[in-house]
């Protein structure tokens, strides 16, 4: 298994170009199931979760091509499969996103339940509740969801918890249902609006995305389209924190600063300088780094996918910061690894109390999930000596060429095969 070695102590300097958003490209690819015409995508990140999605779609008979230049071509004219097998779903929970499109197009789906993951139980009960409200039958048998419907009907669906993929799944399911569907307390992440804009360019009637109430009027058929995926706000955020923690000066290009307001306000609050010009941001890290509390929230609040990176930053703060994780019940695995590097972090249920000011030293550490791996790289960038991060396959799921991008900014980082 690959590892990554980071040698700390170098302020990052220069310009980095952000890739397309993994969490927008995944639903966009599965949306191709909704039509028998060609869907062309641009700005697709060449990361492992995208390749897993290609494999899943190919198994269902979709002609799916993904290229390193960021383009993808998908055509589901020959698609006949309704199966999302356990072997694939267990490697990527987002596979559950095929449920909505399969139900909309074929009225049938046999999808493995994702099961738990390192950061929490992550049930999909709200996805199934929504489909049942639309008239489907969803049985869970032998670890699979067996869903069927003679034809989905529009419905009023109220989520008791804001769910990103739940909103995406039901938005896609509703595109060809009979009548209007209203999604209430819906997620309003930028990735939701990106999917809505793709669906509209396929002929769907979707309104209200970006707000807590989304309305979808069903249409008989959808057609092909060309769509450019939005930039990855979590990758951009990771590089912004890298500039702040190393007291560096980095231009983050081809990103969408308007999608990152909560993080940028937090960085300004801790003393970093942030400049914005169109699709570019300049982040300059300053001393001292001011310790500042944060609570993760659904968008537009502070993203849970930035929590681990922010924790690494707060280990370098000039006081104490309390980080509250309100979305997932078990998303502090990275804290214990940072403690191995000399950080002072105490976990109290969903709160982490981070006492800053203790210099970190390099160590062998273990990545438990995608964002945890990124946070350990950030901690390694300011630690004395070498940090060796194991299980970086997590990282490859969602960051495109991160070592090369960091090395181009002056980081001492290499992959150890
Ligand atoms: C999406 O996951 C993202 N993944 C996650 O990013 C992200 O952390 C998360 O949204 C929150 O922002 C993709 O878009 C592929 P949720 P998702 O449903 O949709 C509970 C990354 O690092 N819930 O919004 O699976 C759930 O347990 C990944 O890129 C139910 O109870 O998250 C959680 O506590 C990690 N029942 C909360 O809602 C349901 O049916 C929010 O989860 C669904 C969710």
Short mmCIF file of C-alpha atoms and ligand atoms in Angstrom, two decimals:
data_model
loop_
_atom_site.label_atom_id
_atom_site.label_comp_id
_atom_site.label_asym_id
_atom_site.label_seq_id
_atom_site.Cartn_x
_atom_site.Cartn_y
_atom_site.Cartn_z
CA UNK A 1 0.00 0.00 0.00
CA UNK A 2 1.25 3.45 -0.88
CA UNK A 3 2.30 5.87 1.81
CA UNK A 4 3.08 9.56 1.68
CA UNK A 5 6.12 11.13 3.32
CA UNK A 6 6.01 14.80 4.24
CA UNK A 7 8.96 16.79 5.61
CA UNK A 8 7.78 19.84 7.48
CA UNK A 9 9.00 23.42 7.70
CA UNK A 10 8.49 24.99 4.27
CA UNK A 11 6.05 27.89 3.74
CA UNK A 12 4.00 27.22 0.59
CA UNK A 13 4.43 29.76 -2.19
CA UNK A 14 2.94 29.99 -5.68
CA UNK A 15 -0.19 29.18 -7.67
CA UNK A 16 -2.35 26.04 -7.70
CA UNK A 17 -5.20 25.19 -10.09
CA UNK A 18 -8.27 23.54 -8.56
CA UNK A 19 -9.92 20.49 -10.15
CA UNK A 20 -13.61 19.82 -10.67
CA UNK A 21 -15.73 18.81 -7.68
CA UNK A 22 -15.85 15.07 -6.93
CA UNK A 23 -19.17 15.49 -5.10
CA UNK A 24 -20.71 17.21 -8.14
CA UNK A 25 -19.23 14.89 -10.76
CA UNK A 26 -20.53 11.69 -9.10
CA UNK A 27 -24.26 12.60 -9.31
CA UNK A 28 -23.71 14.13 -12.76
CA UNK A 29 -22.33 10.83 -14.09
CA UNK A 30 -25.19 8.72 -12.71
CA UNK A 31 -27.72 11.22 -14.07
CA UNK A 32 -26.79 9.88 -17.51
CA UNK A 33 -28.99 6.85 -16.69
CA UNK A 34 -32.02 9.17 -17.02
CA UNK A 35 -31.70 9.42 -20.84
CA UNK A 36 -30.78 7.28 -23.84
CA UNK A 37 -28.90 10.22 -25.36
CA UNK A 38 -25.26 11.26 -24.79
CA UNK A 39 -24.17 13.31 -21.78
CA UNK A 40 -20.83 15.12 -22.18
CA UNK A 41 -19.12 16.35 -19.01
CA UNK A 42 -16.14 18.66 -18.58
CA UNK A 43 -13.93 19.44 -15.56
CA UNK A 44 -14.35 15.93 -14.11
CA UNK A 45 -11.57 15.17 -11.56
CA UNK A 46 -9.56 12.04 -12.45
CA UNK A 47 -9.85 10.42 -9.02
CA UNK A 48 -10.64 6.90 -7.83
CA UNK A 49 -14.30 7.51 -6.91
CA UNK A 50 -14.92 8.70 -10.48
CA UNK A 51 -13.33 5.53 -11.85
CA UNK A 52 -15.44 3.42 -9.48
CA UNK A 53 -18.55 5.20 -10.79
CA UNK A 54 -17.47 4.47 -14.35
CA UNK A 55 -17.08 0.79 -13.42
CA UNK A 56 -20.54 0.75 -11.80
CA UNK A 57 -22.21 2.40 -14.80
CA UNK A 58 -20.41 0.11 -17.26
CA UNK A 59 -21.75 -2.90 -15.32
CA UNK A 60 -25.25 -1.54 -15.95
CA UNK A 61 -24.63 -1.30 -19.68
CA UNK A 62 -23.85 2.43 -19.82
CA UNK A 63 -21.10 3.37 -22.28
CA UNK A 64 -18.91 5.39 -19.95
CA UNK A 65 -15.61 7.02 -20.81
CA UNK A 66 -13.61 9.16 -18.41
CA UNK A 67 -10.42 10.86 -19.57
CA UNK A 68 -7.43 12.42 -17.77
CA UNK A 69 -8.13 15.74 -19.56
CA UNK A 70 -11.23 16.10 -17.38
CA UNK A 71 -13.81 15.10 -19.98
CA UNK A 72 -16.32 12.27 -19.79
CA UNK A 73 -18.81 10.83 -22.28
CA UNK A 74 -21.76 8.79 -21.06
CA UNK A 75 -24.52 7.06 -23.01
CA UNK A 76 -27.13 4.86 -21.36
CA UNK A 77 -29.07 3.87 -24.50
CA UNK A 78 -28.12 0.21 -23.99
CA UNK A 79 -28.40 0.28 -20.20
CA UNK A 80 -30.53 -2.58 -18.90
CA UNK A 81 -28.94 -3.49 -15.61
CA UNK A 82 -30.57 -2.46 -12.36
CA UNK A 83 -27.89 -3.87 -10.08
CA UNK A 84 -25.38 -1.97 -7.96
CA UNK A 85 -23.39 -4.85 -6.44
CA UNK A 86 -21.97 -4.95 -2.91
CA UNK A 87 -18.37 -5.25 -4.24
CA UNK A 88 -18.61 -1.74 -5.73
CA UNK A 89 -20.93 -0.08 -3.22
CA UNK A 90 -18.74 -1.11 -0.29
CA UNK A 91 -15.84 0.85 -1.85
CA UNK A 92 -17.94 3.96 -2.47
CA UNK A 93 -21.16 4.78 -0.56
CA UNK A 94 -22.15 7.36 -3.17
CA UNK A 95 -23.10 4.41 -5.40
CA UNK A 96 -26.49 4.71 -3.69
CA UNK A 97 -27.05 7.64 -6.09
CA UNK A 98 -28.01 5.21 -8.88
CA UNK A 99 -31.24 4.44 -7.01
CA UNK A 100 -33.15 7.57 -8.07
CA UNK A 101 -32.21 7.49 -11.79
CA UNK A 102 -32.89 3.73 -12.07
CA UNK A 103 -36.32 4.18 -10.50
CA UNK A 104 -37.11 7.15 -12.74
CA UNK A 105 -36.04 5.42 -15.97
CA UNK A 106 -36.81 1.72 -15.34
CA UNK A 107 -39.06 1.62 -12.24
CA UNK A 108 -36.71 -0.97 -10.78
CA UNK A 109 -33.47 -1.03 -8.77
CA UNK A 110 -31.42 -3.59 -6.85
CA UNK A 111 -28.79 -1.64 -4.94
CA UNK A 112 -26.53 -2.82 -2.16
CA UNK A 113 -27.00 -0.90 1.09
CA UNK A 114 -23.83 1.10 1.77
CA UNK A 115 -23.44 0.04 5.44
CA UNK A 116 -21.50 2.09 7.99
CA UNK A 117 -18.27 3.99 7.43
CA UNK A 118 -15.37 5.40 9.48
CA UNK A 119 -17.12 8.73 10.09
CA UNK A 120 -20.56 7.45 11.09
CA UNK A 121 -23.51 5.09 10.65
CA UNK A 122 -24.74 7.06 7.64
CA UNK A 123 -28.13 5.37 7.06
CA UNK A 124 -30.11 5.94 3.81
CA UNK A 125 -33.57 5.76 5.39
CA UNK A 126 -34.48 9.23 4.04
CA UNK A 127 -33.69 8.18 0.45
CA UNK A 128 -36.07 5.20 0.82
CA UNK A 129 -38.71 7.23 2.67
CA UNK A 130 -38.80 9.69 -0.24
CA UNK A 131 -39.13 6.96 -2.88
CA UNK A 132 -41.95 5.33 -0.90
CA UNK A 133 -43.74 8.68 -0.74
CA UNK A 134 -43.51 8.69 -4.54
CA UNK A 135 -45.28 5.34 -4.64
CA UNK A 136 -42.34 2.92 -4.82
CA UNK A 137 -41.97 -0.25 -2.80
CA UNK A 138 -38.55 -0.54 -1.15
CA UNK A 139 -37.65 -3.83 0.52
CA UNK A 140 -34.32 -4.42 2.22
CA UNK A 141 -33.34 -8.05 1.63
CA UNK A 142 -29.92 -9.73 2.06
CA UNK A 143 -28.22 -6.36 2.36
CA UNK A 144 -29.81 -4.97 -0.78
CA UNK A 145 -32.54 -2.43 -1.45
CA UNK A 146 -35.05 -4.00 -3.79
CA UNK A 147 -37.12 -1.13 -5.14
CA UNK A 148 -39.89 -1.16 -7.71
CA UNK A 149 -42.69 1.02 -8.94
CA UNK A 150 -45.26 0.91 -11.76
CA UNK A 151 -44.54 4.65 -12.20
CA UNK A 152 -43.37 7.24 -9.70
CA UNK A 153 -45.83 9.98 -8.65
CA UNK A 154 -45.04 13.50 -7.49
CA UNK A 155 -45.08 13.90 -3.68
CA UNK A 156 -44.34 16.31 -0.84
CA UNK A 157 -41.20 15.09 0.93
CA UNK A 158 -39.99 16.67 4.17
CA UNK A 159 -36.49 15.68 5.32
CA UNK A 160 -36.11 15.63 9.09
CA UNK A 161 -32.34 15.88 8.56
CA UNK A 162 -30.66 17.79 5.76
CA UNK A 163 -29.13 15.17 3.45
CA UNK A 164 -27.00 15.93 0.37
CA UNK A 165 -27.20 12.65 -1.56
CA UNK A 166 -30.78 12.13 -0.33
CA UNK A 167 -31.77 15.43 -1.96
CA UNK A 168 -29.84 14.52 -5.13
CA UNK A 169 -31.36 11.02 -5.38
CA UNK A 170 -34.95 12.23 -5.02
CA UNK A 171 -34.39 15.21 -7.30
CA UNK A 172 -33.33 12.77 -10.05
CA UNK A 173 -36.16 10.34 -9.23
CA UNK A 174 -38.72 13.13 -9.55
CA UNK A 175 -37.61 14.38 -13.00
CA UNK A 176 -39.89 11.95 -14.88
CA UNK A 177 -42.53 11.29 -12.21
CA UNK A 178 -46.21 11.97 -12.75
CA UNK A 179 -46.88 15.43 -11.30
CA UNK A 180 -44.90 17.75 -9.02
CA UNK A 181 -42.52 16.78 -6.22
CA UNK A 182 -41.60 19.21 -3.45
CA UNK A 183 -38.45 18.56 -1.41
CA UNK A 184 -38.65 20.41 1.89
CA UNK A 185 -35.70 21.05 4.22
CA UNK A 186 -33.58 20.09 1.24
CA UNK A 187 -29.80 20.40 1.13
CA UNK A 188 -28.60 23.52 -0.67
CA UNK A 189 -24.92 22.71 -1.22
CA UNK A 190 -23.41 24.08 -4.48
CA UNK A 191 -23.23 20.49 -5.73
CA UNK A 192 -27.05 20.31 -5.54
CA UNK A 193 -27.38 23.41 -7.72
CA UNK A 194 -24.83 22.00 -10.15
CA UNK A 195 -26.90 18.82 -10.52
CA UNK A 196 -30.10 20.87 -10.92
CA UNK A 197 -28.47 22.91 -13.67
CA UNK A 198 -27.37 19.68 -15.45
CA UNK A 199 -30.90 18.24 -15.14
CA UNK A 200 -32.41 21.43 -16.57
CA UNK A 201 -30.08 21.20 -19.54
CA UNK A 202 -31.44 17.65 -20.03
CA UNK A 203 -34.97 19.08 -20.18
CA UNK A 204 -36.01 18.64 -16.55
CA UNK A 205 -38.16 21.21 -14.74
CA UNK A 206 -36.38 21.94 -11.46
CA UNK A 207 -36.77 25.12 -9.39
CA UNK A 208 -35.60 26.35 -6.00
CA UNK A 209 -32.24 24.54 -5.84
CA UNK A 210 -29.94 26.48 -3.55
CA UNK A 211 -32.87 27.03 -1.15
CA UNK A 212 -34.43 24.64 1.40
CA UNK A 213 -37.43 24.02 -0.90
CA UNK A 214 -36.92 22.42 -4.31
CA UNK A 215 -39.81 21.85 -6.77
CA UNK A 216 -39.59 19.33 -9.62
CA UNK A 217 -42.35 19.00 -12.24
CA UNK A 218 -42.13 15.61 -13.93
CA UNK A 219 -41.65 15.46 -17.74
CA UNK A 220 -42.13 12.43 -20.04
CA UNK A 221 -38.53 12.22 -21.28
CA UNK A 222 -35.04 13.71 -20.86
CA UNK A 223 -32.40 14.32 -23.53
CA UNK A 224 -28.61 14.54 -23.75
CA UNK A 225 -26.52 17.61 -22.87
CA UNK A 226 -23.05 19.07 -22.30
CA UNK A 227 -22.19 20.28 -18.80
CA UNK A 228 -19.16 21.73 -17.00
CA UNK A 229 -18.68 20.54 -13.39
CA UNK A 230 -18.15 23.25 -10.74
CA UNK A 231 -14.75 23.61 -9.01
CA UNK A 232 -14.06 21.52 -5.89
CA UNK A 233 -14.62 23.84 -2.90
CA UNK A 234 -13.19 21.26 -0.48
CA UNK A 235 -9.97 20.86 -2.48
CA UNK A 236 -9.73 24.68 -2.70
CA UNK A 237 -10.38 24.90 1.05
CA UNK A 238 -7.67 22.34 1.75
CA UNK A 239 -5.12 24.47 -0.13
CA UNK A 240 -6.33 27.63 1.63
CA UNK A 241 -5.68 25.96 4.99
CA UNK A 242 -2.29 24.75 3.70
CA UNK A 243 -1.32 28.36 3.00
CA UNK A 244 -2.55 29.49 6.44
CA UNK A 245 -0.87 26.71 8.44
CA UNK A 246 2.54 27.04 6.70
CA UNK A 247 2.35 30.87 6.86
CA UNK A 248 2.64 30.73 3.10
CA UNK A 249 1.33 32.81 0.22
CA UNK A 250 -0.74 30.87 -2.30
CA UNK A 251 -2.92 31.82 -5.27
CA UNK A 252 -5.76 29.31 -5.62
CA UNK A 253 -6.99 29.47 -9.21
CA UNK A 254 -10.04 28.17 -11.08
CA UNK A 255 -12.05 27.91 -7.86
CA UNK A 256 -15.42 29.38 -6.74
CA UNK A 257 -14.79 31.63 -3.71
CA UNK A 258 -18.53 32.35 -3.51
CA UNK A 259 -19.02 28.68 -2.46
CA UNK A 260 -16.60 29.00 0.45
CA UNK A 261 -17.82 31.99 2.47
CA UNK A 262 -17.95 30.21 5.86
CA UNK A 263 -14.39 28.93 5.56
CA UNK A 264 -12.97 32.22 4.26
CA UNK A 265 -14.60 34.17 7.11
CA UNK A 266 -13.09 31.69 9.55
CA UNK A 267 -9.62 32.12 7.99
CA UNK A 268 -9.90 35.90 8.18
CA UNK A 269 -11.01 35.50 11.79
CA UNK A 270 -7.89 33.54 12.67
CA UNK A 271 -5.68 36.27 11.14
CA UNK A 272 -4.98 35.06 7.60
CA UNK A 273 -5.18 37.49 4.68
CA UNK A 274 -7.64 36.52 1.95
CA UNK A 275 -7.97 38.30 -1.40
CA UNK A 276 -10.53 37.38 -4.05
CA UNK A 277 -10.58 38.21 -7.74
CA UNK A 278 -13.06 36.39 -9.98
CA UNK A 279 -12.25 32.66 -9.88
CA UNK A 280 -9.02 33.21 -7.94
CA UNK A 281 -8.19 33.59 -4.26
CA UNK A 282 -4.93 34.61 -2.63
CA UNK A 283 -4.39 33.30 0.90
CA UNK A 284 -1.49 34.50 3.07
CA UNK A 285 -0.88 32.83 6.39
CA UNK A 286 0.07 35.12 9.27
CA UNK A 287 1.58 34.80 12.72
CA UNK A 288 0.11 34.36 15.22
CA UNK A 289 -2.65 31.97 14.14
CA UNK A 290 -5.57 32.97 16.39
CA UNK A 291 -7.46 30.05 17.98
CA UNK A 292 -11.15 30.22 17.07
CA UNK A 293 -14.08 27.87 17.72
CA UNK A 294 -16.13 26.38 14.89
CA UNK A 295 -19.22 24.20 14.47
CA UNK A 296 -19.83 22.21 11.32
CA UNK A 297 -23.22 22.79 9.65
CA UNK A 298 -25.03 22.00 6.42
CA UNK A 299 -24.27 24.55 3.66
CA UNK A 300 -23.97 27.55 3.84
CA UNK A 301 -22.48 26.77 7.27
CA UNK A 302 -18.91 25.54 7.88
CA UNK A 303 -18.43 22.29 5.93
CA UNK A 304 -17.87 19.05 7.82
CA UNK A 305 -15.50 18.07 4.96
CA UNK A 306 -13.20 20.92 6.13
CA UNK A 307 -13.32 20.02 9.83
CA UNK A 308 -10.23 17.75 9.92
CA UNK A 309 -8.12 20.25 7.96
CA UNK A 310 -9.22 23.05 10.28
CA UNK A 311 -8.28 20.92 13.30
CA UNK A 312 -4.72 20.60 11.98
CA UNK A 313 -4.64 24.40 11.69
CA UNK A 314 -5.90 24.89 15.25
CA UNK A 315 -3.06 22.74 16.62
CA UNK A 316 -0.93 25.78 15.65
CA UNK A 317 -3.29 28.32 17.24
CA UNK A 318 -2.23 30.73 20.01
CA UNK A 319 -4.87 29.51 22.51
CA UNK A 320 -7.73 26.99 22.74
CA UNK A 321 -10.31 26.24 20.05
CA UNK A 322 -13.43 24.08 20.42
CA UNK A 323 -14.43 22.24 17.24
CA UNK A 324 -17.99 20.86 17.26
CA UNK A 325 -18.93 18.22 14.67
CA UNK A 326 -22.72 18.41 14.21
CA UNK A 327 -23.11 16.28 11.05
CA UNK A 328 -21.33 12.95 11.68
CA UNK A 329 -21.09 11.15 14.99
CA UNK A 330 -17.58 9.72 14.57
CA UNK A 331 -15.48 12.21 12.63
CA UNK A 332 -12.51 12.76 14.96
CA UNK A 333 -10.32 9.78 14.03
CA UNK A 334 -7.63 12.17 12.73
CA UNK A 335 -7.36 13.80 16.18
CA UNK A 336 -5.73 10.75 17.73
CA UNK A 337 -3.16 10.67 14.94
CA UNK A 338 -2.37 14.36 15.46
CA UNK A 339 -1.91 13.64 19.18
CA UNK A 340 0.72 11.09 18.11
CA UNK A 341 2.47 14.04 16.44
CA UNK A 342 2.45 15.96 19.74
CA UNK A 343 -0.80 17.92 19.45
CA UNK A 344 -2.94 18.60 22.55
CA UNK A 345 -6.49 17.55 21.64
CA UNK A 346 -9.21 16.26 23.97
CA UNK A 347 -12.35 14.63 22.56
CA UNK A 348 -15.61 15.13 24.49
CA UNK A 349 -18.32 13.43 22.45
CA UNK A 350 -18.99 15.67 19.39
CA UNK A 351 -16.56 18.36 20.64
CA UNK A 352 -12.80 18.47 20.25
CA UNK A 353 -10.88 20.84 22.51
CA UNK A 354 -7.67 21.84 20.72
CA UNK A 355 -4.95 23.55 22.78
CA UNK A 356 -2.63 25.20 20.32
CA UNK A 357 0.95 26.32 20.49
CA UNK A 358 2.59 22.90 20.86
CA UNK A 359 5.18 22.22 18.10
CA UNK A 360 4.40 19.06 16.13
CA UNK A 361 6.98 16.37 15.43
CA UNK A 362 6.90 13.97 12.47
CA UNK A 363 5.55 10.44 13.12
CA UNK A 364 4.04 7.39 11.43
CA UNK A 365 0.31 7.99 11.20
CA UNK A 366 -2.74 6.24 9.76
CA UNK A 367 -5.39 7.81 7.53
CA UNK A 368 -8.95 6.69 8.36
CA UNK A 369 -10.88 8.51 5.62
CA UNK A 370 -10.53 10.96 2.73
CA UNK A 371 -10.46 14.28 4.63
CA UNK A 372 -8.51 12.82 7.56
CA UNK A 373 -5.72 11.94 5.10
CA UNK A 374 -5.58 15.53 3.87
CA UNK A 375 -5.46 16.85 7.45
CA UNK A 376 -2.48 14.63 8.28
CA UNK A 377 -0.59 16.00 5.27
CA UNK A 378 -1.30 19.53 6.54
CA UNK A 379 -0.04 18.63 10.03
CA UNK A 380 3.04 17.06 8.43
CA UNK A 381 3.77 20.31 6.55
CA UNK A 382 4.43 22.08 9.87
CA UNK A 383 5.89 19.19 11.88
CA UNK A 384 9.59 18.90 12.65
CA UNK A 385 11.06 16.03 10.63
CA UNK A 386 9.25 13.41 8.54
CA UNK A 387 5.64 12.28 8.78
CA UNK A 388 4.76 8.99 7.09
CA UNK A 389 1.05 8.63 6.29
CA UNK A 390 -0.28 5.13 5.75
CA UNK A 391 -3.47 4.06 3.88
CA UNK A 392 -3.39 6.99 1.48
CA UNK A 393 -5.74 5.12 -0.84
CA UNK A 394 -8.35 7.19 0.98
CA UNK A 395 -6.72 10.34 -0.38
CA UNK A 396 -6.74 9.09 -3.97
CA UNK A 397 -10.49 8.75 -3.81
CA UNK A 398 -11.02 12.48 -3.87
CA UNK A 399 -7.85 14.53 -4.47
CA UNK A 400 -6.36 14.76 -7.97
CA UNK A 401 -2.52 14.68 -7.95
CA UNK A 402 -2.33 16.36 -4.52
CA UNK A 403 1.36 15.57 -3.96
CA UNK A 404 2.35 17.10 -7.32
CA UNK A 405 0.24 20.18 -6.63
CA UNK A 406 1.78 20.63 -3.14
CA UNK A 407 5.32 19.96 -4.39
CA UNK A 408 4.83 22.68 -7.03
CA UNK A 409 4.17 25.07 -4.12
CA UNK A 410 7.47 24.04 -2.49
CA UNK A 411 6.27 21.29 -0.14
CA UNK A 412 8.68 18.45 0.60
CA UNK A 413 6.32 15.58 -0.13
CA UNK A 414 6.62 12.25 -1.92
CA UNK A 415 4.66 9.06 -2.43
CA UNK A 416 6.35 5.93 -1.10
CA UNK A 417 5.27 2.91 -3.14
C1 LIG B 1 -22.37 14.04 1.31
O1 LIG B 1 -22.54 12.76 1.94
C2 LIG B 1 -20.93 14.09 0.83
N1 LIG B 1 -20.68 13.00 -0.09
C3 LIG B 1 -19.99 13.98 2.05
O2 LIG B 1 -18.65 14.15 1.60
C4 LIG B 1 -20.31 15.10 3.03
O3 LIG B 1 -19.55 14.92 4.19
C5 LIG B 1 -21.81 15.08 3.40
O4 LIG B 1 -22.62 15.11 2.22
C6 LIG B 1 -22.20 16.25 4.28
O5 LIG B 1 -21.89 17.44 3.69
C7 LIG B 1 -21.06 13.13 -1.39
O6 LIG B 1 -21.63 14.11 -1.82
C8 LIG B 1 -20.76 11.99 -2.30
P1 LIG B 1 -25.71 13.41 4.19
P2 LIG B 1 -24.00 12.20 2.30
O7 LIG B 1 -26.73 12.48 3.69
O8 LIG B 1 -24.98 12.71 1.32
C9 LIG B 1 -27.81 11.63 8.11
C10 LIG B 1 -16.35 13.65 1.31
O9 LIG B 1 -15.43 13.73 2.13
N2 LIG B 1 -28.69 10.87 7.20
O10 LIG B 1 -25.86 14.85 3.87
O11 LIG B 1 -23.86 10.75 2.51
C11 LIG B 1 -26.35 11.17 8.05
O12 LIG B 1 -26.12 10.06 8.84
C12 LIG B 1 -17.72 13.07 1.75
O13 LIG B 1 -16.27 14.02 0.12
C13 LIG B 1 -29.69 10.07 7.73
O14 LIG B 1 -29.86 9.99 8.95
O15 LIG B 1 -24.27 12.91 3.70
C14 LIG B 1 -25.59 12.41 8.51
O16 LIG B 1 -25.54 12.45 9.89
C15 LIG B 1 -17.66 12.48 3.12
N3 LIG B 1 -30.49 9.38 6.88
C16 LIG B 1 -26.46 13.55 7.96
O17 LIG B 1 -27.74 12.99 7.67
C17 LIG B 1 -30.34 9.45 5.50
O18 LIG B 1 -31.09 8.79 4.77
C18 LIG B 1 -25.92 14.22 6.70
O19 LIG B 1 -25.57 13.21 5.78
C19 LIG B 1 -29.32 10.26 4.99
C20 LIG B 1 -28.50 10.98 5.86
#
